[in-house]
Amino acid sequence: MVKIATSAYALSPLSSWAEYEDKIADWVARAAKEGSDLLVFPEYAAMELATLAGPQTASDLEAASHAVSERLPEADTLHRKLAREFQVHILAGSAPCFDASVHASRPVNRARLFTPSGEMGVQDKQIMTRFEAEIWDVVPGGPLRLFDTSLGKIGILICYDSEFPLLGRALSEADIILVPSVTEALCGHTRVCIGSRARALEQQCITAMSSLVGTAHWTEAVDVSVGRGGIFAPPDKGFPETGIIAQGDLNVPAWTYGEVDLAQIHHVRQDGGVLNRRDWAGQERSGPEPERVTLTTQMEPA
């Protein structure tokens, strides 16, 4: 069994680095105390680091991006330390990251996965939202990755990426797909939730969605956030008939917990009521070409 803790996380204006350390350590300690093996923080949860550079920097989209990116090595050291100390896997909150090996001048949206042994894997967002592409100028990053861990095979689809079936299909070997998200309205949260549940259905895997919640008026990037944590499965043998393992309260900062038996994932892939993952074969290459039919309605004479 694997116990997943997925967060509804609220940003805070920070007065010191020690305050950030204490905040993240408290969140991790609470989840670890509940016996969690895998902790999932949301998309752009690292934006609160911009407040360490002062309110003027935090309120400027470009300056804040650089300020957060510059803090990432320290944040990574902290998350690595906590993963070792509590012997948990942690998906840290994603951040704008300036990485010259990926793009010469623009940031990517990067999540980092830490293991109990202190190893780190990175996953960049693949498809940008309109705000990211048109206003923020965040760019797509490195390729999708599948992480072999002691918990099983883990993939990451950052927010909008979860809404694209072919990205989910590329992670068809994953036992668990993590979906860190941030959405400014209930409709956006609903889209990512539907995407997360659809990926669990199609690939017959577990998906774990985390969300930013609350207001942070000091940042243009994520000033209003709506969401909750959720853990989803294929609605099939050994899982809830709704496919919902656990779901938190909307806009309430908290961990949402759920236990999953990954052996059951392998079972439904072999002998489920349906075999979506197997029966997908070939669809991503071409799919059926619909036959075009014109229907003309003729009115009967009066």
CSV table of C-alpha atoms in Angstrom, one decimal:
chain,number,residue,atom,x,y,z
A,1,MET,CA,0.0,0.0,0.0
A,2,VAL,CA,1.1,3.6,-0.8
A,3,LYS,CA,-0.4,6.5,1.2
A,4,ILE,CA,-0.6,9.7,-0.8
A,5,ALA,CA,-1.0,13.2,0.7
A,6,THR,CA,-2.0,15.8,-1.8
A,7,SER,CA,-2.3,19.4,-0.8
A,8,ALA,CA,-4.6,22.4,-1.0
A,9,TYR,CA,-1.9,24.9,-0.3
A,10,ALA,CA,-2.1,28.6,0.5
A,11,LEU,CA,0.7,31.1,-0.3
A,12,SER,CA,2.1,33.3,2.4
A,13,PRO,CA,4.1,36.6,2.3
A,14,LEU,CA,7.4,35.6,3.9
A,15,SER,CA,9.5,37.8,6.1
A,16,SER,CA,12.5,35.5,6.2
A,17,TRP,CA,14.0,32.3,4.8
A,18,ALA,CA,13.6,30.7,8.2
A,19,GLU,CA,9.8,31.3,8.0
A,20,TYR,CA,9.7,29.4,4.7
A,21,GLU,CA,11.7,26.6,6.1
A,22,ASP,CA,9.4,26.3,9.1
A,23,LYS,CA,6.3,26.4,6.9
A,24,ILE,CA,7.4,23.6,4.5
A,25,ALA,CA,8.8,21.5,7.4
A,26,ASP,CA,5.5,21.8,9.2
A,27,TRP,CA,3.5,20.7,6.2
A,28,VAL,CA,5.8,17.8,5.6
A,29,ALA,CA,5.9,16.7,9.3
A,30,ARG,CA,2.1,16.7,9.4
A,31,ALA,CA,1.8,14.5,6.4
A,32,ALA,CA,4.6,12.2,7.5
A,33,LYS,CA,2.9,11.8,11.0
A,34,GLU,CA,-0.2,10.4,9.2
A,35,GLY,CA,2.0,7.8,7.6
A,36,SER,CA,2.2,9.3,4.1
A,37,ASP,CA,4.7,7.9,1.6
A,38,LEU,CA,4.2,10.5,-1.2
A,39,LEU,CA,3.5,14.2,-0.7
A,40,VAL,CA,2.3,16.4,-3.6
A,41,PHE,CA,2.6,20.2,-3.5
A,42,PRO,CA,0.9,22.4,-6.2
A,43,GLU,CA,1.9,24.2,-9.3
A,44,TYR,CA,3.6,27.6,-8.7
A,45,ALA,CA,3.6,27.0,-4.9
A,46,ALA,CA,7.1,28.4,-5.0
A,47,MET,CA,6.0,31.9,-6.0
A,48,GLU,CA,5.8,32.8,-2.3
A,49,LEU,CA,9.6,32.9,-2.4
A,50,ALA,CA,9.4,36.1,-4.4
A,51,THR,CA,8.3,37.9,-1.3
A,52,LEU,CA,11.7,37.4,0.3
A,53,ALA,CA,13.0,40.0,-2.3
A,54,GLY,CA,10.4,42.5,-1.1
A,55,PRO,CA,6.9,43.6,-2.1
A,56,GLN,CA,8.0,45.5,-5.2
A,57,THR,CA,9.8,42.5,-6.7
A,58,ALA,CA,7.0,40.1,-5.7
A,59,SER,CA,4.4,42.3,-7.5
A,60,ASP,CA,6.5,42.5,-10.8
A,61,LEU,CA,5.9,39.4,-12.9
A,62,GLU,CA,9.4,39.3,-14.5
A,63,ALA,CA,11.3,40.3,-11.4
A,64,ALA,CA,9.4,37.8,-9.3
A,65,SER,CA,10.2,35.0,-11.8
A,66,HIS,CA,14.0,35.7,-11.5
A,67,ALA,CA,13.8,36.0,-7.7
A,68,VAL,CA,12.1,32.6,-7.4
A,69,SER,CA,14.4,31.0,-9.8
A,70,GLU,CA,17.4,32.2,-7.9
A,71,ARG,CA,16.0,30.7,-4.7
A,72,LEU,CA,15.4,27.2,-6.2
A,73,PRO,CA,18.8,25.7,-5.2
A,74,GLU,CA,18.1,26.6,-1.5
A,75,ALA,CA,14.5,25.3,-1.8
A,76,ASP,CA,15.8,22.1,-3.4
A,77,THR,CA,18.2,21.6,-0.5
A,78,LEU,CA,15.4,22.1,2.0
A,79,HIS,CA,13.1,19.6,0.3
A,80,ARG,CA,15.9,17.1,-0.2
A,81,LYS,CA,16.7,17.4,3.6
A,82,LEU,CA,13.0,16.9,4.5
A,83,ALA,CA,12.6,13.9,2.2
A,84,ARG,CA,15.6,12.2,3.9
A,85,GLU,CA,14.6,13.2,7.4
A,86,PHE,CA,11.0,11.9,7.1
A,87,GLN,CA,11.7,9.1,4.6
A,88,VAL,CA,9.1,10.3,2.1
A,89,HIS,CA,8.8,11.2,-1.5
A,90,ILE,CA,8.0,14.9,-2.1
A,91,LEU,CA,6.9,16.7,-5.2
A,92,ALA,CA,7.9,20.3,-4.4
A,93,GLY,CA,5.7,23.2,-5.6
A,94,SER,CA,6.7,24.1,-9.1
A,95,ALA,CA,8.4,27.3,-10.0
A,96,PRO,CA,9.5,29.5,-12.9
A,97,CYS,CA,13.1,28.3,-13.6
A,98,PHE,CA,15.6,30.0,-15.8
A,99,ASP,CA,17.7,27.1,-17.3
A,100,ALA,CA,20.0,28.1,-20.1
A,101,SER,CA,20.2,24.5,-21.2
A,102,VAL,CA,16.5,24.6,-22.1
A,103,HIS,CA,16.0,28.2,-23.2
A,104,ALA,CA,18.4,31.1,-23.5
A,105,SER,CA,16.3,33.7,-21.9
A,106,ARG,CA,12.8,32.5,-20.8
A,107,PRO,CA,11.7,30.5,-17.8
A,108,VAL,CA,10.1,27.0,-17.8
A,109,ASN,CA,7.6,25.9,-15.2
A,110,ARG,CA,9.5,23.2,-13.3
A,111,ALA,CA,8.4,20.7,-10.7
A,112,ARG,CA,11.0,18.6,-8.7
A,113,LEU,CA,10.5,15.2,-7.2
A,114,PHE,CA,12.6,14.2,-4.2
A,115,THR,CA,13.2,10.7,-2.9
A,116,PRO,CA,14.0,9.5,0.7
A,117,SER,CA,17.6,8.8,-0.5
A,118,GLY,CA,18.0,12.5,-1.5
A,119,GLU,CA,17.8,12.0,-5.3
A,120,MET,CA,15.9,14.6,-7.4
A,121,GLY,CA,14.1,14.4,-10.7
A,122,VAL,CA,12.7,17.3,-12.6
A,123,GLN,CA,9.7,17.7,-14.8
A,124,ASP,CA,8.9,20.7,-16.9
A,125,LYS,CA,5.4,21.7,-18.1
A,126,GLN,CA,4.8,20.9,-21.7
A,127,ILE,CA,1.9,23.1,-22.8
A,128,MET,CA,1.4,26.6,-21.5
A,129,THR,CA,-1.9,28.2,-20.6
A,130,ARG,CA,-2.8,31.5,-22.3
A,131,PHE,CA,-1.6,33.5,-19.4
A,132,GLU,CA,1.8,31.7,-19.3
A,133,ALA,CA,2.3,32.0,-23.1
A,134,GLU,CA,0.8,35.4,-23.9
A,135,ILE,CA,1.5,37.5,-20.8
A,136,TRP,CA,4.2,35.8,-18.6
A,137,ASP,CA,6.2,34.3,-21.5
A,138,VAL,CA,6.9,31.0,-19.8
A,139,VAL,CA,8.0,28.4,-22.3
A,140,PRO,CA,7.7,24.6,-22.7
A,141,GLY,CA,10.6,22.8,-21.1
A,142,GLY,CA,12.3,19.5,-21.3
A,143,PRO,CA,10.6,16.2,-22.2
A,144,LEU,CA,8.1,14.1,-20.3
A,145,ARG,CA,9.9,11.8,-17.9
A,146,LEU,CA,8.9,8.6,-16.1
A,147,PHE,CA,10.5,8.1,-12.7
A,148,ASP,CA,11.2,4.7,-11.4
A,149,THR,CA,11.0,4.9,-7.6
A,150,SER,CA,10.7,2.6,-4.6
A,151,LEU,CA,6.9,3.4,-4.7
A,152,GLY,CA,6.5,2.5,-8.3
A,153,LYS,CA,6.6,4.3,-11.6
A,154,ILE,CA,5.6,8.0,-11.2
A,155,GLY,CA,4.8,10.5,-13.9
A,156,ILE,CA,4.0,14.2,-13.6
A,157,LEU,CA,1.5,16.3,-15.7
A,158,ILE,CA,1.6,19.9,-14.5
A,159,CYS,CA,-2.0,21.4,-14.5
A,160,TYR,CA,-2.9,22.1,-18.2
A,161,ASP,CA,-0.8,19.1,-19.3
A,162,SER,CA,-3.4,16.8,-17.6
A,163,GLU,CA,-6.0,17.9,-20.1
A,164,PHE,CA,-4.2,16.4,-23.1
A,165,PRO,CA,-4.8,12.6,-23.6
A,166,LEU,CA,-1.6,12.0,-25.6
A,167,LEU,CA,0.6,13.3,-22.8
A,168,GLY,CA,-1.2,10.9,-20.5
A,169,ARG,CA,-0.7,8.1,-23.0
A,170,ALA,CA,3.0,8.9,-23.1
A,171,LEU,CA,3.0,8.0,-19.4
A,172,SER,CA,1.1,4.8,-19.9
A,173,GLU,CA,3.6,2.8,-17.8
A,174,ALA,CA,3.1,5.1,-14.8
A,175,ASP,CA,1.5,3.6,-11.7
A,176,ILE,CA,0.9,7.1,-10.3
A,177,ILE,CA,0.5,10.4,-12.2
A,178,LEU,CA,0.9,13.5,-10.2
A,179,VAL,CA,-1.0,16.6,-11.2
A,180,PRO,CA,0.1,19.8,-9.4
A,181,SER,CA,-2.2,22.6,-10.4
A,182,VAL,CA,-3.3,26.2,-9.9
A,183,THR,CA,-6.5,27.6,-11.3
A,184,GLU,CA,-8.1,31.0,-10.7
A,185,ALA,CA,-11.8,29.9,-11.0
A,186,LEU,CA,-13.9,26.9,-10.4
A,187,CYS,CA,-14.3,26.2,-14.1
A,188,GLY,CA,-10.5,25.9,-14.4
A,189,HIS,CA,-10.3,23.6,-11.4
A,190,THR,CA,-13.0,21.5,-12.8
A,191,ARG,CA,-11.2,21.1,-16.1
A,192,VAL,CA,-8.0,19.9,-14.4
A,193,CYS,CA,-10.1,17.6,-12.2
A,194,ILE,CA,-11.8,16.1,-15.2
A,195,GLY,CA,-8.4,15.7,-16.9
A,196,SER,CA,-7.0,13.9,-13.9
A,197,ARG,CA,-9.9,11.6,-13.7
A,198,ALA,CA,-9.8,10.9,-17.4
A,199,ARG,CA,-6.1,10.0,-17.3
A,200,ALA,CA,-6.8,7.6,-14.5
A,201,LEU,CA,-9.5,6.0,-16.6
A,202,GLU,CA,-7.6,5.8,-19.8
A,203,GLN,CA,-4.3,4.6,-18.5
A,204,GLN,CA,-5.8,2.6,-15.6
A,205,CYS,CA,-3.6,4.3,-13.0
A,206,ILE,CA,-3.8,6.5,-9.9
A,207,THR,CA,-3.7,10.3,-10.3
A,208,ALA,CA,-3.1,12.7,-7.5
A,209,MET,CA,-4.1,16.3,-8.0
A,210,SER,CA,-2.9,19.2,-5.7
A,211,SER,CA,-4.1,22.8,-5.9
A,212,LEU,CA,-3.1,26.3,-4.8
A,213,VAL,CA,-6.0,28.0,-2.8
A,214,GLY,CA,-6.8,31.4,-1.5
A,215,THR,CA,-5.6,34.9,-2.4
A,216,ALA,CA,-2.1,36.3,-2.9
A,217,HIS,CA,-2.7,39.9,-4.1
A,218,TRP,CA,1.0,40.7,-4.0
A,219,THR,CA,1.6,38.5,-7.1
A,220,GLU,CA,0.1,38.9,-10.6
A,221,ALA,CA,0.9,35.3,-11.4
A,222,VAL,CA,-1.4,33.5,-8.9
A,223,ASP,CA,-3.4,36.2,-7.1
A,224,VAL,CA,-6.6,34.2,-6.8
A,225,SER,CA,-6.6,30.4,-6.6
A,226,VAL,CA,-9.5,27.9,-6.4
A,227,GLY,CA,-9.1,24.2,-5.8
A,228,ARG,CA,-8.7,21.2,-3.5
A,229,GLY,CA,-6.7,18.0,-3.3
A,230,GLY,CA,-8.0,14.9,-5.0
A,231,ILE,CA,-6.8,11.3,-5.5
A,232,PHE,CA,-8.4,9.3,-8.3
A,233,ALA,CA,-8.5,5.8,-9.7
A,234,PRO,CA,-10.1,3.9,-12.6
A,235,PRO,CA,-13.7,3.1,-11.5
A,236,ASP,CA,-13.1,-0.6,-11.7
A,237,LYS,CA,-12.4,-3.7,-9.6
A,238,GLY,CA,-10.9,-3.0,-6.2
A,239,PHE,CA,-11.4,0.8,-6.5
A,240,PRO,CA,-14.4,3.1,-5.6
A,241,GLU,CA,-17.2,2.9,-8.2
A,242,THR,CA,-16.9,6.7,-8.6
A,243,GLY,CA,-13.2,6.5,-9.2
A,244,ILE,CA,-12.7,9.0,-6.3
A,245,ILE,CA,-10.4,7.7,-3.6
A,246,ALA,CA,-10.3,11.0,-1.7
A,247,GLN,CA,-11.2,14.6,-2.3
A,248,GLY,CA,-10.7,17.6,0.0
A,249,ASP,CA,-12.9,20.6,0.8
A,250,LEU,CA,-12.9,23.3,-1.8
A,251,ASN,CA,-10.5,26.2,-0.9
A,252,VAL,CA,-9.6,24.9,2.5
A,253,PRO,CA,-5.8,24.6,3.0
A,254,ALA,CA,-5.1,21.1,4.1
A,255,TRP,CA,-3.7,17.7,3.1
A,256,THR,CA,-6.0,15.2,1.5
A,257,TYR,CA,-5.0,11.6,2.2
A,258,GLY,CA,-5.7,8.3,0.3
A,259,GLU,CA,-4.3,4.8,0.4
A,260,VAL,CA,-3.8,3.0,-2.9
A,261,ASP,CA,-2.8,-0.6,-3.6
A,262,LEU,CA,-0.6,-0.5,-6.7
A,263,ALA,CA,-1.0,-4.3,-7.1
A,264,GLN,CA,-4.6,-3.5,-7.8
A,265,ILE,CA,-3.5,-1.2,-10.7
A,266,HIS,CA,-1.7,-4.1,-12.3
A,267,HIS,CA,-4.7,-6.3,-11.7
A,268,VAL,CA,-7.2,-4.1,-13.5
A,269,ARG,CA,-4.7,-3.6,-16.4
A,270,GLN,CA,-4.7,-7.3,-16.8
A,271,ASP,CA,-8.3,-8.3,-16.0
A,272,GLY,CA,-10.4,-5.2,-15.4
A,273,GLY,CA,-14.1,-4.8,-16.2
A,274,VAL,CA,-12.7,-2.8,-19.2
A,275,LEU,CA,-9.2,-2.6,-20.6
A,276,ASN,CA,-8.9,1.0,-21.7
A,277,ARG,CA,-5.1,1.1,-21.5
A,278,ARG,CA,-4.7,-2.1,-23.7
A,279,ASP,CA,-7.5,-1.1,-26.1
A,280,TRP,CA,-6.0,2.3,-26.8
A,281,ALA,CA,-3.4,0.7,-29.0
A,282,GLY,CA,-3.1,2.4,-32.3
A,283,GLN,CA,-5.4,5.3,-31.5
A,284,GLU,CA,-2.6,7.8,-30.9
A,285,ARG,CA,-1.0,7.1,-34.3
A,286,SER,CA,-4.0,7.8,-36.5
A,287,GLY,CA,-7.3,7.0,-35.0
A,288,PRO,CA,-10.4,6.3,-37.1
A,289,GLU,CA,-11.2,8.7,-40.0
A,290,PRO,CA,-14.9,9.6,-39.7
A,291,GLU,CA,-17.0,9.0,-42.7
A,292,ARG,CA,-18.7,12.3,-43.6
A,293,VAL,CA,-22.5,12.2,-44.0
A,294,THR,CA,-24.7,15.1,-45.0
A,295,LEU,CA,-28.2,15.0,-43.6
A,296,THR,CA,-30.7,17.3,-45.3
A,297,THR,CA,-34.1,17.8,-43.7
A,298,GLN,CA,-36.8,18.4,-46.2
A,299,MET,CA,-40.1,19.9,-45.1
A,300,GLU,CA,-43.2,18.1,-45.9
A,301,PRO,CA,-45.5,20.1,-48.1
A,302,ALA,CA,-48.4,21.8,-46.2
